[in-house]
């Protein structure tokens, strides 16, 4: 754990939706950060950002055009204030096609992404034709294209057969479903801090279940709840699941952080039931639900203190450069 900050307190303004405030800005986090020298200050969204502060750092999860404009104006007025994270970097994760494209470009051994295809609302191609073109087979996961934190962006469907496709309306992303033992690995990243946790997921779908199912599709949350009843010892299944190697998790997290140029994100990763060394990233989220992570107060506060030190070191370096320039100027005048 990082030490508490000495001297001047570090002021972080946060701009979040009311729902995000309720789930993230817990009293436990506010108090823990305050006790270690970091103040978390709400930004009033009814007032111009440039009239608020001063802030050493601004953290945010808002997507509208007006907020982006306010951030740009604020950055011009307060260039030393850290913005976490830049809007243009966040935008890549709002699109479920672009959010995974960069993962394969990292070329990390044993890491892949599932096959998927995007079908737009103006496409003349049928969903079945798009599947055939990309080599996709049932079962599939159907996802909205846009992942902006809105309720409908999390409405995922499990598609078991051809009839299930008829109930889908483009634009939509169809993603390969990979059996993964009913366990998903959620990897949370906050700067240099990485934590991997196990969570329940969809159970494996056998060929027999796929061929004999009378249903066409399921909402993912409903299917997960229904099939959890098939496993009285579901908690034991999670407990028994082996975690991915820590070195592998850290490599993936660090490489993704550098590629995305983001500080706050998480990714969902599966381990293929058939090939135990094959991992697949299926989703990447900006500023996720950290409160679900064990000891999130400590991890986030450590991150806040890290960026406080980075900011102060940078400012100290700039100050030293300015002082050296002044000394050089004085020396030159004395030599005249």
GROMACS .gro file of C-alpha atoms in nm, residues 11-257:
model
  247
   11UNK     CA    1  -0.797   1.761  -0.481
   12UNK     CA    2  -0.988   1.534  -0.722
   13UNK     CA    3  -1.308   1.657  -0.881
   14UNK     CA    4  -1.545   1.387  -1.003
   15UNK     CA    5  -1.813   1.419  -1.271
   16UNK     CA    6  -2.034   1.111  -1.275
   17UNK     CA    7  -2.396   1.022  -1.331
   18UNK     CA    8  -2.612   0.991  -1.021
   19UNK     CA    9  -2.618   0.613  -1.068
   20UNK     CA   10  -2.238   0.596  -1.091
   21UNK     CA   11  -2.202   0.812  -0.781
   22UNK     CA   12  -2.423   0.570  -0.588
   23UNK     CA   13  -2.226   0.265  -0.696
   24UNK     CA   14  -1.872   0.406  -0.688
   25UNK     CA   15  -1.846   0.703  -0.453
   26UNK     CA   16  -1.900   0.501  -0.137
   27UNK     CA   17  -1.845   0.663   0.203
   28UNK     CA   18  -1.577   0.402   0.267
   29UNK     CA   19  -1.379   0.525  -0.035
   30UNK     CA   20  -1.425   0.895   0.044
   31UNK     CA   21  -1.313   0.846   0.405
   32UNK     CA   22  -1.019   0.618   0.318
   33UNK     CA   23  -0.894   0.864   0.056
   34UNK     CA   24  -0.944   1.162   0.289
   35UNK     CA   25  -0.748   0.992   0.567
   36UNK     CA   26  -0.455   0.953   0.328
   37UNK     CA   27  -0.451   1.310   0.196
   38UNK     CA   28  -0.688   1.291  -0.102
   39UNK     CA   29  -1.016   1.486  -0.119
   40UNK     CA   30  -1.288   1.367  -0.357
   41UNK     CA   31  -1.502   1.665  -0.455
   42UNK     CA   32  -1.829   1.645  -0.652
   43UNK     CA   33  -1.847   1.858  -0.967
   44UNK     CA   34  -2.179   2.041  -0.999
   45UNK     CA   35  -2.309   1.948  -1.345
   46UNK     CA   36  -2.551   2.244  -1.336
   47UNK     CA   37  -2.262   2.492  -1.329
   48UNK     CA   38  -1.986   2.552  -1.586
   49UNK     CA   39  -1.677   2.344  -1.506
   50UNK     CA   40  -1.447   2.645  -1.557
   51UNK     CA   41  -1.619   2.816  -1.261
   52UNK     CA   42  -1.534   2.527  -1.027
   53UNK     CA   43  -1.221   2.404  -0.859
   54UNK     CA   44  -0.933   2.435  -0.823
   55UNK     CA   45  -0.869   2.066  -0.891
   56UNK     CA   46  -0.544   1.877  -0.919
   57UNK     CA   47  -0.725   1.609  -1.116
   58UNK     CA   48  -1.067   1.545  -1.274
   59UNK     CA   49  -1.210   1.196  -1.310
   60UNK     CA   50  -1.523   1.151  -1.518
   61UNK     CA   51  -1.761   0.916  -1.692
   62UNK     CA   52  -1.989   1.136  -1.900
   63UNK     CA   53  -2.031   1.110  -2.275
   64UNK     CA   54  -2.243   1.399  -2.399
   65UNK     CA   55  -2.115   1.669  -2.632
   66UNK     CA   56  -2.167   1.948  -2.379
   67UNK     CA   57  -1.946   1.779  -2.122
   68UNK     CA   58  -1.673   1.724  -2.381
   69UNK     CA   59  -1.685   2.093  -2.467
   70UNK     CA   60  -1.661   2.188  -2.100
   71UNK     CA   61  -1.361   1.961  -2.050
   72UNK     CA   62  -1.182   2.119  -2.344
   73UNK     CA   63  -1.246   2.471  -2.211
   74UNK     CA   64  -1.140   2.371  -1.861
   75UNK     CA   65  -0.816   2.212  -1.990
   76UNK     CA   66  -0.724   2.535  -2.169
   77UNK     CA   67  -0.787   2.734  -1.853
   78UNK     CA   68  -0.622   2.482  -1.616
   79UNK     CA   69  -0.354   2.303  -1.823
   80UNK     CA   70  -0.182   2.149  -1.519
   81UNK     CA   71  -0.498   1.968  -1.405
   82UNK     CA   72  -0.490   1.599  -1.494
   83UNK     CA   73  -0.795   1.472  -1.688
   84UNK     CA   74  -0.863   1.102  -1.633
   85UNK     CA   75  -0.921   0.995  -1.889
   86UNK     CA   76  -0.904   1.182  -2.225
   87UNK     CA   77  -1.240   1.168  -2.403
   88UNK     CA   78  -1.093   1.060  -2.737
   89UNK     CA   79  -0.927   0.760  -2.568
   90UNK     CA   80  -1.250   0.664  -2.391
   91UNK     CA   81  -1.450   0.671  -2.714
   92UNK     CA   82  -1.279   0.360  -2.849
   93UNK     CA   83  -1.445   0.155  -2.573
   94UNK     CA   84  -1.794   0.282  -2.657
   95UNK     CA   85  -1.798   0.073  -2.973
   96UNK     CA   86  -1.803  -0.306  -2.934
   97UNK     CA   87  -1.619  -0.356  -3.262
   98UNK     CA   88  -1.331  -0.114  -3.203
   99UNK     CA   89  -1.300  -0.212  -2.835
  100UNK     CA   90  -1.163  -0.555  -2.929
  101UNK     CA   91  -0.977  -0.480  -3.253
  102UNK     CA   92  -0.667  -0.358  -3.071
  103UNK     CA   93  -0.642  -0.673  -2.854
  104UNK     CA   94  -0.532  -0.894  -3.143
  105UNK     CA   95  -0.283  -0.627  -3.249
  106UNK     CA   96  -0.104  -0.674  -2.916
  107UNK     CA   97  -0.003  -1.026  -3.031
  108UNK     CA   98   0.016  -1.170  -2.680
  109UNK     CA   99   0.072  -1.545  -2.670
  110UNK     CA  100  -0.236  -1.745  -2.563
  111UNK     CA  101  -0.462  -1.437  -2.589
  112UNK     CA  102  -0.735  -1.399  -2.851
  113UNK     CA  103  -1.074  -1.242  -2.905
  114UNK     CA  104  -1.384  -1.435  -3.012
  115UNK     CA  105  -1.501  -1.427  -3.371
  116UNK     CA  106  -1.763  -1.159  -3.420
  117UNK     CA  107  -1.943  -0.967  -3.691
  118UNK     CA  108  -2.122  -0.634  -3.694
  119UNK     CA  109  -2.439  -0.593  -3.899
  120UNK     CA  110  -2.559  -0.235  -3.950
  121UNK     CA  111  -2.922  -0.130  -3.972
  122UNK     CA  112  -2.880  -0.028  -4.337
  123UNK     CA  113  -2.707  -0.350  -4.445
  124UNK     CA  114  -2.868  -0.558  -4.717
  125UNK     CA  115  -2.691  -0.863  -4.575
  126UNK     CA  116  -2.895  -1.094  -4.354
  127UNK     CA  117  -2.771  -1.194  -4.010
  128UNK     CA  118  -2.734  -1.554  -4.129
  129UNK     CA  119  -2.527  -1.444  -4.429
  130UNK     CA  120  -2.306  -1.235  -4.202
  131UNK     CA  121  -2.256  -1.537  -3.976
  132UNK     CA  122  -2.164  -1.756  -4.271
  133UNK     CA  123  -1.918  -1.500  -4.404
  134UNK     CA  124  -1.731  -1.486  -4.072
  135UNK     CA  125  -1.752  -1.859  -3.999
  136UNK     CA  126  -1.976  -1.812  -3.695
  137UNK     CA  127  -2.189  -2.096  -3.562
  138UNK     CA  128  -2.452  -2.126  -3.290
  139UNK     CA  129  -2.460  -2.052  -3.003
  140UNK     CA  130  -2.391  -1.679  -3.025
  141UNK     CA  131  -2.402  -1.377  -2.800
  142UNK     CA  132  -2.587  -1.079  -2.949
  143UNK     CA  133  -2.472  -0.740  -2.820
  144UNK     CA  134  -2.571  -0.379  -2.894
  145UNK     CA  135  -2.303  -0.195  -3.090
  146UNK     CA  136  -2.282   0.096  -2.847
  147UNK     CA  137  -2.144   0.040  -2.497
  148UNK     CA  138  -2.195   0.374  -2.325
  149UNK     CA  139  -2.311   0.261  -1.983
  150UNK     CA  140  -2.682   0.304  -2.062
  151UNK     CA  141  -2.915   0.027  -1.945
  152UNK     CA  142  -2.984  -0.104  -2.296
  153UNK     CA  143  -2.611  -0.130  -2.372
  154UNK     CA  144  -2.597  -0.423  -2.128
  155UNK     CA  145  -2.889  -0.614  -2.283
  156UNK     CA  146  -2.714  -0.921  -2.416
  157UNK     CA  147  -2.887  -1.223  -2.566
  158UNK     CA  148  -2.779  -1.584  -2.605
  159UNK     CA  149  -2.885  -1.708  -2.949
  160UNK     CA  150  -2.922  -2.082  -2.985
  161UNK     CA  151  -3.060  -2.130  -3.335
  162UNK     CA  152  -3.178  -1.975  -3.660
  163UNK     CA  153  -3.516  -1.874  -3.519
  164UNK     CA  154  -3.341  -1.670  -3.254
  165UNK     CA  155  -3.187  -1.449  -3.522
  166UNK     CA  156  -3.530  -1.337  -3.641
  167UNK     CA  157  -3.590  -1.163  -3.309
  168UNK     CA  158  -3.282  -0.943  -3.341
  169UNK     CA  159  -3.281  -0.593  -3.484
  170UNK     CA  160  -2.962  -0.443  -3.631
  171UNK     CA  161  -2.740  -0.259  -3.566
  172UNK     CA  162  -2.602  -0.548  -3.366
  173UNK     CA  163  -2.283  -0.739  -3.294
  174UNK     CA  164  -2.290  -1.120  -3.312
  175UNK     CA  165  -2.012  -1.278  -3.109
  176UNK     CA  166  -1.891  -1.636  -3.088
  177UNK     CA  167  -1.989  -1.810  -2.763
  178UNK     CA  168  -1.700  -2.010  -2.617
  179UNK     CA  169  -1.758  -2.268  -2.346
  180UNK     CA  170  -1.558  -2.154  -2.044
  181UNK     CA  171  -1.666  -2.359  -1.745
  182UNK     CA  172  -1.917  -2.108  -1.612
  183UNK     CA  173  -1.643  -1.878  -1.478
  184UNK     CA  174  -1.538  -1.537  -1.605
  185UNK     CA  175  -1.225  -1.349  -1.500
  186UNK     CA  176  -1.275  -0.978  -1.444
  187UNK     CA  177  -0.950  -0.786  -1.447
  188UNK     CA  178  -0.964  -0.436  -1.297
  189UNK     CA  179  -0.699  -0.181  -1.386
  190UNK     CA  180  -0.634   0.147  -1.204
  191UNK     CA  181  -0.310   0.289  -1.335
  192UNK     CA  182  -0.034   0.045  -1.239
  193UNK     CA  183  -0.265  -0.148  -1.005
  194UNK     CA  184  -0.417  -0.470  -1.141
  195UNK     CA  185  -0.657  -0.707  -0.967
  196UNK     CA  186  -0.817  -1.021  -1.115
  197UNK     CA  187  -1.132  -1.171  -0.963
  198UNK     CA  188  -1.347  -1.472  -1.050
  199UNK     CA  189  -1.719  -1.434  -1.116
  200UNK     CA  190  -2.003  -1.663  -1.222
  201UNK     CA  191  -2.088  -1.667  -1.589
  202UNK     CA  192  -2.296  -1.862  -1.839
  203UNK     CA  193  -2.265  -2.237  -1.805
  204UNK     CA  194  -2.123  -2.444  -2.089
  205UNK     CA  195  -2.362  -2.539  -2.368
  206UNK     CA  196  -2.322  -2.894  -2.490
  207UNK     CA  197  -2.401  -3.007  -2.844
  208UNK     CA  198  -2.687  -3.210  -2.699
  209UNK     CA  199  -2.837  -2.907  -2.524
  210UNK     CA  200  -2.794  -2.699  -2.838
  211UNK     CA  201  -2.963  -2.960  -3.058
  212UNK     CA  202  -3.251  -3.039  -2.822
  213UNK     CA  203  -3.328  -2.689  -2.693
  214UNK     CA  204  -3.682  -2.572  -2.773
  215UNK     CA  205  -3.594  -2.213  -2.692
  216UNK     CA  206  -3.463  -1.969  -2.950
  217UNK     CA  207  -3.280  -1.714  -2.738
  218UNK     CA  208  -3.239  -1.596  -2.381
  219UNK     CA  209  -3.156  -1.274  -2.210
  220UNK     CA  210  -2.811  -1.350  -2.073
  221UNK     CA  211  -2.902  -1.255  -1.715
  222UNK     CA  212  -3.209  -1.480  -1.722
  223UNK     CA  213  -3.020  -1.775  -1.871
  224UNK     CA  214  -2.745  -1.740  -1.613
  225UNK     CA  215  -2.994  -1.738  -1.326
  226UNK     CA  216  -3.189  -2.033  -1.469
  227UNK     CA  217  -2.881  -2.247  -1.518
  228UNK     CA  218  -2.732  -2.159  -1.182
  229UNK     CA  219  -3.008  -2.374  -1.030
  230UNK     CA  220  -2.853  -2.671  -1.214
  231UNK     CA  221  -2.544  -2.634  -0.997
  232UNK     CA  222  -2.622  -2.658  -0.627
  233UNK     CA  223  -2.255  -2.612  -0.558
  234UNK     CA  224  -2.204  -2.318  -0.794
  235UNK     CA  225  -1.999  -2.136  -0.532
  236UNK     CA  226  -1.772  -2.439  -0.516
  237UNK     CA  227  -1.731  -2.426  -0.895
  238UNK     CA  228  -1.609  -2.067  -0.870
  239UNK     CA  229  -1.383  -2.149  -0.577
  240UNK     CA  230  -1.228  -2.446  -0.756
  241UNK     CA  231  -1.158  -2.254  -1.078
  242UNK     CA  232  -0.787  -2.191  -1.123
  243UNK     CA  233  -0.687  -1.829  -1.164
  244UNK     CA  234  -0.488  -1.732  -1.476
  245UNK     CA  235  -0.113  -1.693  -1.413
  246UNK     CA  236  -0.050  -1.359  -1.244
  247UNK     CA  237   0.234  -1.277  -1.484
  248UNK     CA  238  -0.001  -1.331  -1.779
  249UNK     CA  239  -0.276  -1.114  -1.628
  250UNK     CA  240  -0.030  -0.833  -1.556
  251UNK     CA  241   0.120  -0.850  -1.905
  252UNK     CA  242  -0.221  -0.827  -2.069
  253UNK     CA  243  -0.332  -0.544  -1.839
  254UNK     CA  244  -0.013  -0.342  -1.886
  255UNK     CA  245  -0.008  -0.386  -2.263
  256UNK     CA  246  -0.375  -0.292  -2.288
  257UNK     CA  247  -0.326   0.015  -2.069
   0.00000   0.00000   0.00000
